[in-house]
Amino acid sequence: MQTPTKRGLKRERAKRLQELMRITPDRTVYDCAIIGAGAAGSVAAISLAKAGASVCVIDKNTEIAHPILATGAGACNLSNTNLDVNCYNAPSFVKGIFGPHAEQDIHEFFSRLGLLTTQKEGRIYPLSMQAASVQQVLEHELVRADAFALLGHEVVELTQEQTGAWHIRARFAYATSVDTNMLEEAQKEGSTRTRVDAEANAHADERASFKELRARTVIIATGTKHGLSFLPTDIANVTAKPTLCALACADDPILSHSGRRAQVVLTLDRAGKRVFREAGEVLIRDFGLSGIVVFNASRIAQAGDILSLNFCPHLHAEALFEHIARFIDTREGALKISASAQGEAKDVRYTLLTHALCGIVDPMLVESVLKRAQAHMQRSTKLPAHAHAPQSTGNDARTHLIQASVEALMDYELTVQGPAQTAHAQCWRGGIAREALNPHTLALQTHPSIWAIGEAVDVDAACGGYNLSWAWKSALVAAKDVAKALKTQKLGMPH
């Protein structure tokens, strides 16, 4: 079977957009409207539809659970074998929602959907190692559950009627020149809709770009990245900001080696106090650092923090010092250096040090390490007491050069300037304040017929499947409570 080309995929999306422009809901009143069809929203919709509720999910994207496709570098780290609540920014709150069997609940949900999983260092992935597998099983199940999806639309207004029902106004999100190009692409491939038709739709009367529907209950499942401006103004919100993203650092020679990777222990210090420490791989970029360990550090990093990289986390400073010294001595020992040849000796030692470092760290980074070592030597002829390198009774240039090199290898400092590449942040912190929610059901305290789940809530965690686990489990908890509320008729049916 021929693999779909990028052009072909673009053409299919263009055709889908054309269909979306003609979509009208099959009914105007639903038991539940779910705003956001990502990870949390799709699970809530499936759970409620299977419970017999009429459900409509509304999402700006043109696919169900579209954001999942970018998770886990395309593999989708969907959960973890150990969902430690201390990995979250609100352990007590998350513990109340997770209960004692969160891992099992998530596993059973996806098992019922037919998704097979595998584990890697405690992280759970789809057996295919493809995020598309997770996205597809969710989309297929949503269709089988007979839920309605209003895709390609973003909610702009949410108001409650006197009857208690919620009135939702959604705007077609692609009636702009951004997707006019895609419509033109479809037209070139034989679409019955002409370019004039596409432009007419893109610039149609504003009222024709909106859809309106009503629902007895509402679940907010949209990510805070896109804003929650449609919420009633009396709902407490925490300002959204990106997390799990790269970090920008002050200019440094090592940043010139963009694309190089290294296994390190990364630490953050603020006002002399250690606030973060984790081992992992960093990716050097021209603006700073990226990689999972950096993403985790970004959750607490602030401008001005001192970020330190230890390129030799499995070695003690004394052992590293002795290794370098022995490497130089065994190669320099045969040279009989007179007092008049000290300049030449210095050059030989520097060359031998360069060779020694090439066997310890990525050779591409050696020059930067040596520059940092020379900077240490220029600041002082003696390392400070907190330095990693051991103190020596010797006071010659050789000893100081090796000490400074050990210091640079085990404590390469960079100054954090702030988050970077926030458009690609894996998670956003903020959203509906936890204090505004029932800690057991996730219903709003002031609006008991609205629930908030997933990224809509001010909950975030480290990398490792924790954020998706929050999305899945919070959706299951809220959906169960919504179904109970509908079944017990606590909420009046709108007219």
Short mmCIF file of C-alpha atoms in Angstrom, two decimals:
data_model
loop_
_atom_site.label_atom_id
_atom_site.label_comp_id
_atom_site.label_asym_id
_atom_site.label_seq_id
_atom_site.Cartn_x
_atom_site.Cartn_y
_atom_site.Cartn_z
CA MET A 1 0.00 0.00 0.00
CA GLN A 2 1.35 3.40 -0.94
CA THR A 3 2.31 5.68 1.96
CA PRO A 4 0.25 8.91 2.02
CA THR A 5 2.30 11.89 0.90
CA LYS A 6 2.38 15.20 2.73
CA ARG A 7 0.54 16.70 -0.23
CA GLY A 8 -2.07 13.96 0.00
CA LEU A 9 -2.61 14.49 3.70
CA LYS A 10 -2.97 18.22 3.13
CA ARG A 11 -5.52 17.53 0.39
CA GLU A 12 -7.54 15.27 2.71
CA ARG A 13 -7.58 17.93 5.41
CA ALA A 14 -8.71 20.52 2.88
CA LYS A 15 -11.62 18.31 1.86
CA ARG A 16 -12.50 17.78 5.49
CA LEU A 17 -12.50 21.52 6.07
CA GLN A 18 -14.93 21.96 3.20
CA GLU A 19 -17.30 19.53 4.91
CA LEU A 20 -16.91 21.33 8.21
CA MET A 21 -18.02 24.59 6.63
CA ARG A 22 -21.38 22.97 5.90
CA ILE A 23 -21.83 21.20 9.27
CA THR A 24 -24.95 21.83 11.34
CA PRO A 25 -25.64 20.08 14.65
CA ASP A 26 -28.17 17.27 14.40
CA ARG A 27 -29.96 18.66 17.45
CA THR A 28 -29.90 21.91 19.39
CA VAL A 29 -30.15 20.54 22.94
CA TYR A 30 -27.69 18.08 24.51
CA ASP A 31 -27.32 16.47 27.90
CA CYS A 32 -23.71 17.63 27.91
CA ALA A 33 -21.57 19.93 25.79
CA ILE A 34 -17.86 19.30 26.08
CA ILE A 35 -15.66 22.24 25.13
CA GLY A 36 -12.42 20.74 23.91
CA ALA A 37 -11.99 17.38 22.16
CA GLY A 38 -8.41 16.73 23.19
CA ALA A 39 -7.23 13.98 25.54
CA ALA A 40 -9.55 14.81 28.43
CA GLY A 41 -12.53 15.94 26.35
CA SER A 42 -12.59 12.84 24.15
CA VAL A 43 -12.46 10.47 27.14
CA ALA A 44 -15.24 12.37 28.90
CA ALA A 45 -17.35 12.30 25.73
CA ILE A 46 -16.89 8.56 25.26
CA SER A 47 -17.70 7.82 28.90
CA LEU A 48 -20.85 9.97 28.90
CA ALA A 49 -22.11 8.75 25.52
CA LYS A 50 -21.69 5.15 26.63
CA ALA A 51 -23.69 6.00 29.75
CA GLY A 52 -26.56 7.03 27.49
CA ALA A 53 -26.15 10.82 27.51
CA SER A 54 -26.45 12.91 24.37
CA VAL A 55 -23.07 14.57 23.93
CA CYS A 56 -21.58 17.23 21.67
CA VAL A 57 -17.86 17.95 21.71
CA ILE A 58 -16.66 21.25 20.27
CA ASP A 59 -13.07 21.80 19.21
CA LYS A 60 -11.06 24.21 17.10
CA ASN A 61 -9.06 21.36 15.59
CA THR A 62 -10.35 19.22 12.75
CA GLU A 63 -9.59 15.90 14.45
CA ILE A 64 -10.63 14.29 17.70
CA ALA A 65 -7.76 14.28 20.24
CA HIS A 66 -5.51 16.08 17.74
CA PRO A 67 -2.95 17.36 20.34
CA ILE A 68 -2.12 13.76 21.28
CA LEU A 69 -0.33 13.32 17.95
CA ALA A 70 2.51 15.57 19.13
CA THR A 71 3.02 13.94 22.54
CA GLY A 72 5.99 11.80 23.47
CA ALA A 73 7.83 12.81 20.29
CA GLY A 74 5.05 11.12 18.33
CA ALA A 75 5.01 7.98 20.50
CA CYS A 76 2.50 9.20 23.14
CA ASN A 77 3.69 8.48 26.65
CA LEU A 78 0.10 7.99 27.81
CA SER A 79 0.68 7.09 31.46
CA ASN A 80 3.12 5.79 34.07
CA THR A 81 3.28 2.63 36.16
CA ASN A 82 3.77 4.80 39.25
CA LEU A 83 1.56 7.89 39.27
CA ASP A 84 3.29 9.61 42.16
CA VAL A 85 1.14 12.63 43.04
CA ASN A 86 4.27 14.44 44.21
CA CYS A 87 5.16 14.88 40.53
CA TYR A 88 2.26 17.36 40.28
CA ASN A 89 2.07 20.99 41.32
CA ALA A 90 -0.88 20.18 43.63
CA PRO A 91 -0.30 16.73 45.16
CA SER A 92 -3.19 16.78 47.63
CA PHE A 93 -5.71 17.96 45.05
CA VAL A 94 -4.58 15.37 42.49
CA LYS A 95 -4.63 12.62 45.11
CA GLY A 96 -8.29 13.36 45.82
CA ILE A 97 -9.18 12.92 42.14
CA PHE A 98 -6.90 9.96 41.42
CA GLY A 99 -8.03 7.80 44.31
CA PRO A 100 -6.18 4.54 45.05
CA HIS A 101 -6.35 2.91 41.61
CA ALA A 102 -5.62 5.58 38.99
CA GLU A 103 -3.13 3.46 37.06
CA GLN A 104 -5.60 0.56 36.89
CA ASP A 105 -8.54 2.80 35.93
CA ILE A 106 -6.61 4.29 33.01
CA HIS A 107 -5.35 0.89 31.86
CA GLU A 108 -8.84 -0.61 31.94
CA PHE A 109 -10.34 2.28 29.98
CA PHE A 110 -7.89 1.91 27.10
CA SER A 111 -8.01 -1.87 27.26
CA ARG A 112 -11.75 -1.69 26.62
CA LEU A 113 -11.02 0.45 23.57
CA GLY A 114 -8.69 -2.25 22.24
CA LEU A 115 -5.43 -0.36 22.74
CA LEU A 116 -2.47 -2.58 23.57
CA THR A 117 0.34 -0.96 25.55
CA THR A 118 3.99 -1.48 26.38
CA GLN A 119 6.33 -0.13 29.06
CA LYS A 120 9.70 1.54 28.92
CA GLU A 121 11.36 2.49 32.21
CA GLY A 122 7.97 2.78 33.88
CA ARG A 123 6.49 4.91 31.10
CA ILE A 124 3.49 3.46 29.29
CA TYR A 125 3.18 3.76 25.51
CA PRO A 126 0.89 2.28 22.88
CA LEU A 127 2.34 -1.01 21.63
CA SER A 128 2.77 0.56 18.19
CA MET A 129 4.82 3.38 19.73
CA GLN A 130 2.68 5.68 17.60
CA ALA A 131 0.53 8.47 19.07
CA ALA A 132 -1.82 7.96 16.11
CA SER A 133 -2.91 4.64 17.63
CA VAL A 134 -4.22 6.43 20.73
CA GLN A 135 -5.84 9.19 18.70
CA GLN A 136 -7.52 6.73 16.35
CA VAL A 137 -8.99 4.45 19.02
CA LEU A 138 -10.46 7.50 20.74
CA GLU A 139 -11.93 8.85 17.51
CA HIS A 140 -13.35 5.47 16.47
CA GLU A 141 -14.90 4.91 19.89
CA LEU A 142 -16.45 8.37 19.89
CA VAL A 143 -18.12 7.59 16.57
CA ARG A 144 -19.36 4.20 17.82
CA ALA A 145 -20.72 5.86 20.96
CA ASP A 146 -22.87 8.10 18.74
CA ALA A 147 -21.50 11.34 20.13
CA PHE A 148 -21.68 14.48 18.02
CA ALA A 149 -18.54 16.47 17.25
CA LEU A 150 -18.59 20.07 16.09
CA LEU A 151 -15.01 20.35 14.82
CA GLY A 152 -13.27 23.36 13.36
CA HIS A 153 -15.13 25.65 15.76
CA GLU A 154 -14.05 27.56 18.86
CA VAL A 155 -16.40 28.59 21.64
CA VAL A 156 -16.68 32.34 22.08
CA GLU A 157 -19.62 32.62 24.46
CA LEU A 158 -21.09 30.55 27.29
CA THR A 159 -24.14 31.91 29.10
CA GLN A 160 -26.79 30.36 31.32
CA GLU A 161 -30.46 30.76 30.51
CA GLN A 162 -33.24 31.20 33.05
CA THR A 163 -34.19 27.56 32.52
CA GLY A 164 -30.76 26.52 33.78
CA ALA A 165 -29.58 25.39 30.35
CA TRP A 166 -26.30 26.64 28.96
CA HIS A 167 -26.26 28.52 25.67
CA ILE A 168 -23.06 28.02 23.67
CA ARG A 169 -21.96 30.07 20.70
CA ALA A 170 -19.11 28.71 18.58
CA ARG A 171 -17.35 30.37 15.69
CA PHE A 172 -15.99 28.58 12.64
CA ALA A 173 -12.23 28.73 13.22
CA TYR A 174 -10.98 28.39 9.68
CA ALA A 175 -12.91 31.00 7.71
CA THR A 176 -9.66 32.90 7.14
CA SER A 177 -6.93 33.12 4.56
CA VAL A 178 -4.91 30.58 6.56
CA ASP A 179 -7.10 27.73 5.36
CA THR A 180 -8.27 29.37 2.14
CA ASN A 181 -4.96 28.04 0.76
CA MET A 182 -6.00 24.53 1.72
CA LEU A 183 -9.37 24.99 0.06
CA GLU A 184 -7.59 26.14 -3.07
CA GLU A 185 -5.44 23.01 -2.89
CA ALA A 186 -8.55 20.84 -2.83
CA GLN A 187 -9.98 22.78 -5.76
CA LYS A 188 -6.85 22.08 -7.81
CA GLU A 189 -7.31 18.39 -7.12
CA GLY A 190 -10.78 18.27 -8.64
CA SER A 191 -12.98 19.64 -5.87
CA THR A 192 -16.47 20.64 -6.99
CA ARG A 193 -16.18 23.81 -4.96
CA THR A 194 -14.57 26.61 -6.89
CA ARG A 195 -12.09 29.15 -5.64
CA VAL A 196 -14.82 31.75 -5.75
CA ASP A 197 -16.94 29.54 -3.47
CA ALA A 198 -14.03 29.14 -1.04
CA GLU A 199 -13.39 32.87 -0.90
CA ALA A 200 -17.09 33.55 -0.52
CA ASN A 201 -17.23 31.20 2.46
CA ALA A 202 -14.06 32.67 3.95
CA HIS A 203 -15.58 36.14 3.81
CA ALA A 204 -19.21 35.21 4.38
CA ASP A 205 -21.53 37.18 6.57
CA GLU A 206 -20.26 36.89 10.14
CA ARG A 207 -23.46 35.33 11.39
CA ALA A 208 -23.04 32.39 9.02
CA SER A 209 -19.71 31.56 10.70
CA PHE A 210 -21.37 30.79 14.03
CA LYS A 211 -23.17 27.75 15.40
CA GLU A 212 -25.32 27.83 18.52
CA LEU A 213 -26.45 25.01 20.76
CA ARG A 214 -27.80 24.41 24.26
CA ALA A 215 -26.90 21.85 26.88
CA ARG A 216 -27.99 20.82 30.35
CA THR A 217 -24.40 20.44 31.52
CA VAL A 218 -21.00 21.62 30.32
CA ILE A 219 -17.51 20.16 30.70
CA ILE A 220 -14.61 22.54 30.11
CA ALA A 221 -11.74 20.54 28.65
CA THR A 222 -9.95 23.06 26.46
CA GLY A 223 -6.29 23.86 27.10
CA THR A 224 -5.49 27.16 28.75
CA LYS A 225 -3.05 27.95 25.92
CA HIS A 226 -6.00 29.06 23.80
CA GLY A 227 -7.68 30.97 26.62
CA LEU A 228 -10.86 30.61 28.63
CA SER A 229 -12.31 34.02 27.86
CA PHE A 230 -15.74 32.52 27.16
CA LEU A 231 -16.22 31.50 30.81
CA PRO A 232 -18.56 33.44 33.12
CA THR A 233 -16.55 36.22 34.74
CA ASP A 234 -17.19 34.99 38.29
CA ILE A 235 -15.12 31.82 37.73
CA ALA A 236 -11.67 32.18 39.31
CA ASN A 237 -8.80 31.77 36.85
CA VAL A 238 -5.05 31.46 37.19
CA THR A 239 -3.10 33.22 34.44
CA ALA A 240 -1.85 30.69 31.91
CA LYS A 241 1.85 30.32 31.22
CA PRO A 242 3.84 27.70 29.30
CA THR A 243 5.65 24.93 31.09
CA LEU A 244 7.55 21.83 29.96
CA CYS A 245 9.41 23.85 27.38
CA ALA A 246 12.97 24.79 26.43
CA LEU A 247 14.94 27.38 28.41
CA ALA A 248 16.69 30.42 27.00
CA CYS A 249 20.12 31.07 28.51
CA ALA A 250 22.54 33.97 28.43
CA ASP A 251 25.00 33.78 25.55
CA ASP A 252 27.79 31.26 26.07
CA PRO A 253 30.33 29.55 23.76
CA ILE A 254 28.72 26.15 24.34
CA LEU A 255 25.49 27.35 22.71
CA SER A 256 27.30 27.59 19.38
CA HIS A 257 27.12 23.79 19.21
CA SER A 258 23.41 23.66 18.50
CA GLY A 259 22.14 20.13 17.97
CA ARG A 260 24.65 18.37 20.25
CA ARG A 261 23.28 16.18 23.03
CA ALA A 262 24.76 15.22 26.38
CA GLN A 263 23.83 13.07 29.36
CA VAL A 264 24.11 15.30 32.43
CA VAL A 265 22.88 16.06 35.88
CA LEU A 266 21.15 19.43 35.65
CA THR A 267 20.70 21.64 38.70
CA LEU A 268 19.08 25.01 39.31
CA ASP A 269 20.22 27.39 42.04
CA ARG A 270 18.39 30.51 43.12
CA ALA A 271 19.96 32.97 45.56
CA GLY A 272 22.41 30.28 46.62
CA LYS A 273 19.72 27.66 47.25
CA ARG A 274 19.33 24.45 45.24
CA VAL A 275 15.79 24.31 43.83
CA PHE A 276 16.07 21.55 41.21
CA ARG A 277 18.22 18.52 40.42
CA GLU A 278 17.62 15.82 37.82
CA ALA A 279 19.61 13.55 35.54
CA GLY A 280 18.83 13.26 31.85
CA GLU A 281 19.71 14.25 28.31
CA VAL A 282 20.01 17.87 27.26
CA LEU A 283 19.88 19.17 23.72
CA ILE A 284 22.03 22.25 23.13
CA ARG A 285 20.35 24.94 21.05
CA ASP A 286 21.65 28.31 19.91
CA PHE A 287 19.26 30.05 22.31
CA GLY A 288 19.74 27.76 25.31
CA LEU A 289 18.82 24.19 26.22
CA SER A 290 16.07 21.70 25.44
CA GLY A 291 15.30 18.06 26.28
CA ILE A 292 13.11 16.31 28.84
CA VAL A 293 15.26 17.21 31.85
CA VAL A 294 15.17 20.86 30.73
CA PHE A 295 11.39 20.68 30.26
CA ASN A 296 11.05 19.48 33.84
CA ALA A 297 13.36 22.24 35.06
CA SER A 298 11.25 24.81 33.18
CA ARG A 299 8.36 24.13 35.58
CA ILE A 300 10.20 26.03 38.31
CA ALA A 301 12.96 27.94 36.51
CA GLN A 302 13.03 31.73 36.77
CA ALA A 303 15.05 34.37 34.98
CA GLY A 304 18.36 34.80 36.78
CA ASP A 305 18.57 31.22 38.07
CA ILE A 306 21.96 29.56 37.73
CA LEU A 307 21.67 26.38 35.67
CA SER A 308 24.57 23.98 36.07
CA LEU A 309 25.47 20.97 33.90
CA ASN A 310 27.53 18.10 35.26
CA PHE A 311 28.89 16.24 32.23
CA CYS A 312 30.42 13.51 34.42
CA PRO A 313 27.63 12.63 36.86
CA HIS A 314 28.92 9.12 37.53
CA LEU A 315 32.43 10.18 38.54
CA HIS A 316 33.78 11.69 41.72
CA ALA A 317 35.82 14.85 41.29
CA GLU A 318 38.92 13.21 42.77
CA ALA A 319 38.71 10.31 40.31
CA LEU A 320 38.23 12.67 37.38
CA PHE A 321 41.18 14.80 38.51
CA GLU A 322 43.41 11.75 38.85
CA HIS A 323 42.36 10.40 35.46
CA ILE A 324 43.25 13.64 33.67
CA ALA A 325 46.50 14.07 35.63
CA ARG A 326 47.57 10.50 34.87
CA PHE A 327 46.71 10.93 31.18
CA ILE A 328 48.95 14.01 30.98
CA ASP A 329 51.77 12.63 33.12
CA THR A 330 52.14 9.37 31.21
CA ARG A 331 52.47 11.26 27.96
CA GLU A 332 54.50 14.19 29.22
CA GLY A 333 56.86 12.24 31.47
CA ALA A 334 59.31 11.38 28.73
CA LEU A 335 59.88 15.06 28.04
CA LYS A 336 62.76 16.66 29.90
CA ILE A 337 61.70 20.25 30.21
CA SER A 338 64.27 22.82 31.20
CA ALA A 339 63.42 26.06 32.92
CA SER A 340 63.93 27.90 29.66
CA ALA A 341 61.34 25.67 27.93
CA GLN A 342 58.40 26.37 30.24
CA GLY A 343 56.41 28.04 27.47
CA GLU A 344 56.73 24.93 25.33
CA ALA A 345 55.76 22.73 28.28
CA LYS A 346 52.63 24.76 28.80
CA ASP A 347 51.62 24.24 25.17
CA VAL A 348 52.26 20.48 25.44
CA ARG A 349 50.15 20.20 28.58
CA TYR A 350 47.31 22.17 27.03
CA THR A 351 47.35 19.87 23.99
CA LEU A 352 47.41 16.78 26.21
CA LEU A 353 44.53 18.20 28.29
CA THR A 354 42.53 18.69 25.11
CA HIS A 355 43.16 15.06 24.17
CA ALA A 356 42.17 13.90 27.67
CA LEU A 357 38.88 15.80 27.57
CA CYS A 358 38.00 14.26 24.19
CA GLY A 359 37.81 10.92 25.95
CA ILE A 360 35.47 12.29 28.61
CA VAL A 361 33.01 14.62 26.92
CA ASP A 362 31.70 15.16 23.37
CA PRO A 363 34.78 16.38 21.44
CA MET A 364 32.63 19.13 19.92
CA LEU A 365 32.21 20.61 23.41
CA VAL A 366 35.85 20.41 24.49
CA GLU A 367 36.75 23.89 23.27
CA SER A 368 33.90 25.42 25.29
CA VAL A 369 34.93 23.46 28.40
CA LEU A 370 38.50 24.67 28.04
CA LYS A 371 37.36 28.27 27.63
CA ARG A 372 35.36 27.94 30.82
CA ALA A 373 38.37 26.40 32.58
CA GLN A 374 40.56 29.31 31.49
CA ALA A 375 37.93 31.74 32.77
CA HIS A 376 38.06 29.99 36.16
CA MET A 377 41.85 30.35 36.23
CA GLN A 378 41.71 34.02 35.32
CA ARG A 379 39.29 34.76 38.17
CA SER A 380 41.46 33.12 40.77
CA THR A 381 44.63 31.14 41.13
CA LYS A 382 42.84 28.99 43.66
CA LEU A 383 39.44 27.37 43.32
CA PRO A 384 36.76 28.36 45.84
CA ALA A 385 35.94 25.99 48.67
CA HIS A 386 32.71 24.78 47.05
CA ALA A 387 34.44 23.72 43.81
CA HIS A 388 34.01 20.12 42.66
CA ALA A 389 37.70 19.65 41.99
CA PRO A 390 39.88 18.40 44.90
CA GLN A 391 42.40 20.73 46.41
CA SER A 392 46.03 19.94 45.83
CA THR A 393 49.14 20.87 47.71
CA GLY A 394 50.76 21.60 44.38
CA ASN A 395 50.51 25.16 43.20
CA ASP A 396 51.79 24.86 39.63
CA ALA A 397 49.99 25.79 36.42
CA ARG A 398 49.37 22.10 35.59
CA THR A 399 47.44 21.51 38.80
CA HIS A 400 45.34 24.63 38.44
CA LEU A 401 44.54 23.88 34.79
CA ILE A 402 43.34 20.37 35.62
CA GLN A 403 41.36 21.63 38.62
CA ALA A 404 39.70 24.29 36.51
CA SER A 405 38.87 21.71 33.84
CA VAL A 406 37.26 19.40 36.39
CA GLU A 407 35.24 22.35 37.66
CA ALA A 408 34.05 23.16 34.14
CA LEU A 409 33.12 19.52 33.44
CA MET A 410 31.19 19.05 36.66
CA ASP A 411 29.71 22.51 37.14
CA TYR A 412 29.24 24.23 33.78
CA GLU A 413 27.10 27.20 34.67
CA LEU A 414 24.61 29.05 32.47
CA THR A 415 22.26 31.86 33.42
CA VAL A 416 18.57 31.25 32.73
CA GLN A 417 16.79 34.05 30.88
CA GLY A 418 13.33 32.44 30.78
CA PRO A 419 11.20 29.97 28.81
CA ALA A 420 11.86 29.50 25.09
CA GLN A 421 9.92 28.10 22.14
CA THR A 422 6.72 28.43 24.14
CA ALA A 423 4.61 27.75 21.05
CA HIS A 424 5.84 24.16 21.35
CA ALA A 425 5.41 23.85 25.13
CA GLN A 426 4.14 20.39 26.04
CA CYS A 427 1.93 21.78 28.77
CA TRP A 428 0.49 25.05 30.05
CA ARG A 429 0.10 25.92 33.70
CA GLY A 430 -2.90 27.91 34.86
CA GLY A 431 -6.59 27.81 34.02
CA ILE A 432 -9.53 27.37 36.35
CA ALA A 433 -8.35 27.71 39.95
CA ARG A 434 -8.42 24.47 41.95
CA GLU A 435 -10.14 26.28 44.79
CA ALA A 436 -13.09 26.95 42.47
CA LEU A 437 -13.74 23.23 42.02
CA ASN A 438 -15.28 20.47 44.08
CA PRO A 439 -12.15 18.48 45.07
CA HIS A 440 -13.94 15.17 44.57
CA THR A 441 -15.99 15.71 41.39
CA LEU A 442 -14.37 18.70 39.62
CA ALA A 443 -17.72 20.51 39.41
CA LEU A 444 -17.53 24.28 39.80
CA GLN A 445 -18.51 25.46 43.26
CA THR A 446 -20.42 28.47 41.90
CA HIS A 447 -21.85 26.71 38.83
CA PRO A 448 -22.62 23.07 39.75
CA SER A 449 -23.67 22.20 36.20
CA ILE A 450 -20.18 22.98 34.85
CA TRP A 451 -17.18 20.68 35.33
CA ALA A 452 -13.51 21.34 34.47
CA ILE A 453 -10.97 18.67 33.50
CA GLY A 454 -7.52 18.18 32.00
CA GLU A 455 -5.58 21.27 31.01
CA ALA A 456 -8.54 23.51 31.80
CA VAL A 457 -7.61 23.09 35.47
CA ASP A 458 -4.54 24.60 37.14
CA VAL A 459 -2.78 21.23 37.41
CA ASP A 460 0.48 20.28 35.71
CA ALA A 461 3.25 17.76 36.22
CA ALA A 462 6.66 16.63 35.07
CA CYS A 463 7.26 14.66 31.89
CA GLY A 464 6.65 10.94 32.05
CA GLY A 465 2.98 10.44 31.23
CA TYR A 466 1.75 12.36 34.28
CA ASN A 467 -0.03 15.15 32.43
CA LEU A 468 -1.92 12.78 30.15
CA SER A 469 -2.77 10.63 33.18
CA TRP A 470 -4.34 13.70 34.77
CA ALA A 471 -6.32 14.29 31.57
CA TRP A 472 -7.62 10.70 31.44
CA LYS A 473 -8.45 10.31 35.11
CA SER A 474 -9.97 13.76 35.63
CA ALA A 475 -12.20 13.07 32.59
CA LEU A 476 -13.36 9.75 34.00
CA VAL A 477 -14.15 11.29 37.39
CA ALA A 478 -16.07 14.25 35.97
CA ALA A 479 -17.97 12.14 33.43
CA LYS A 480 -19.11 9.79 36.16
CA ASP A 481 -20.42 12.70 38.22
CA VAL A 482 -22.14 14.32 35.23
CA ALA A 483 -23.87 11.02 34.40
CA LYS A 484 -24.99 10.72 38.01
CA ALA A 485 -26.34 14.28 38.02
CA LEU A 486 -28.25 13.68 34.79
CA LYS A 487 -29.62 10.34 35.98
CA THR A 488 -30.84 11.65 39.30
CA GLN A 489 -32.43 14.64 37.57
CA LYS A 490 -30.62 17.13 39.74
CA LEU A 491 -30.46 19.32 36.66
CA GLY A 492 -33.65 20.40 34.97
CA MET A 493 -34.11 19.50 31.31
CA PRO A 494 -33.97 22.71 29.24
CA HIS A 495 -36.92 23.56 27.05
#
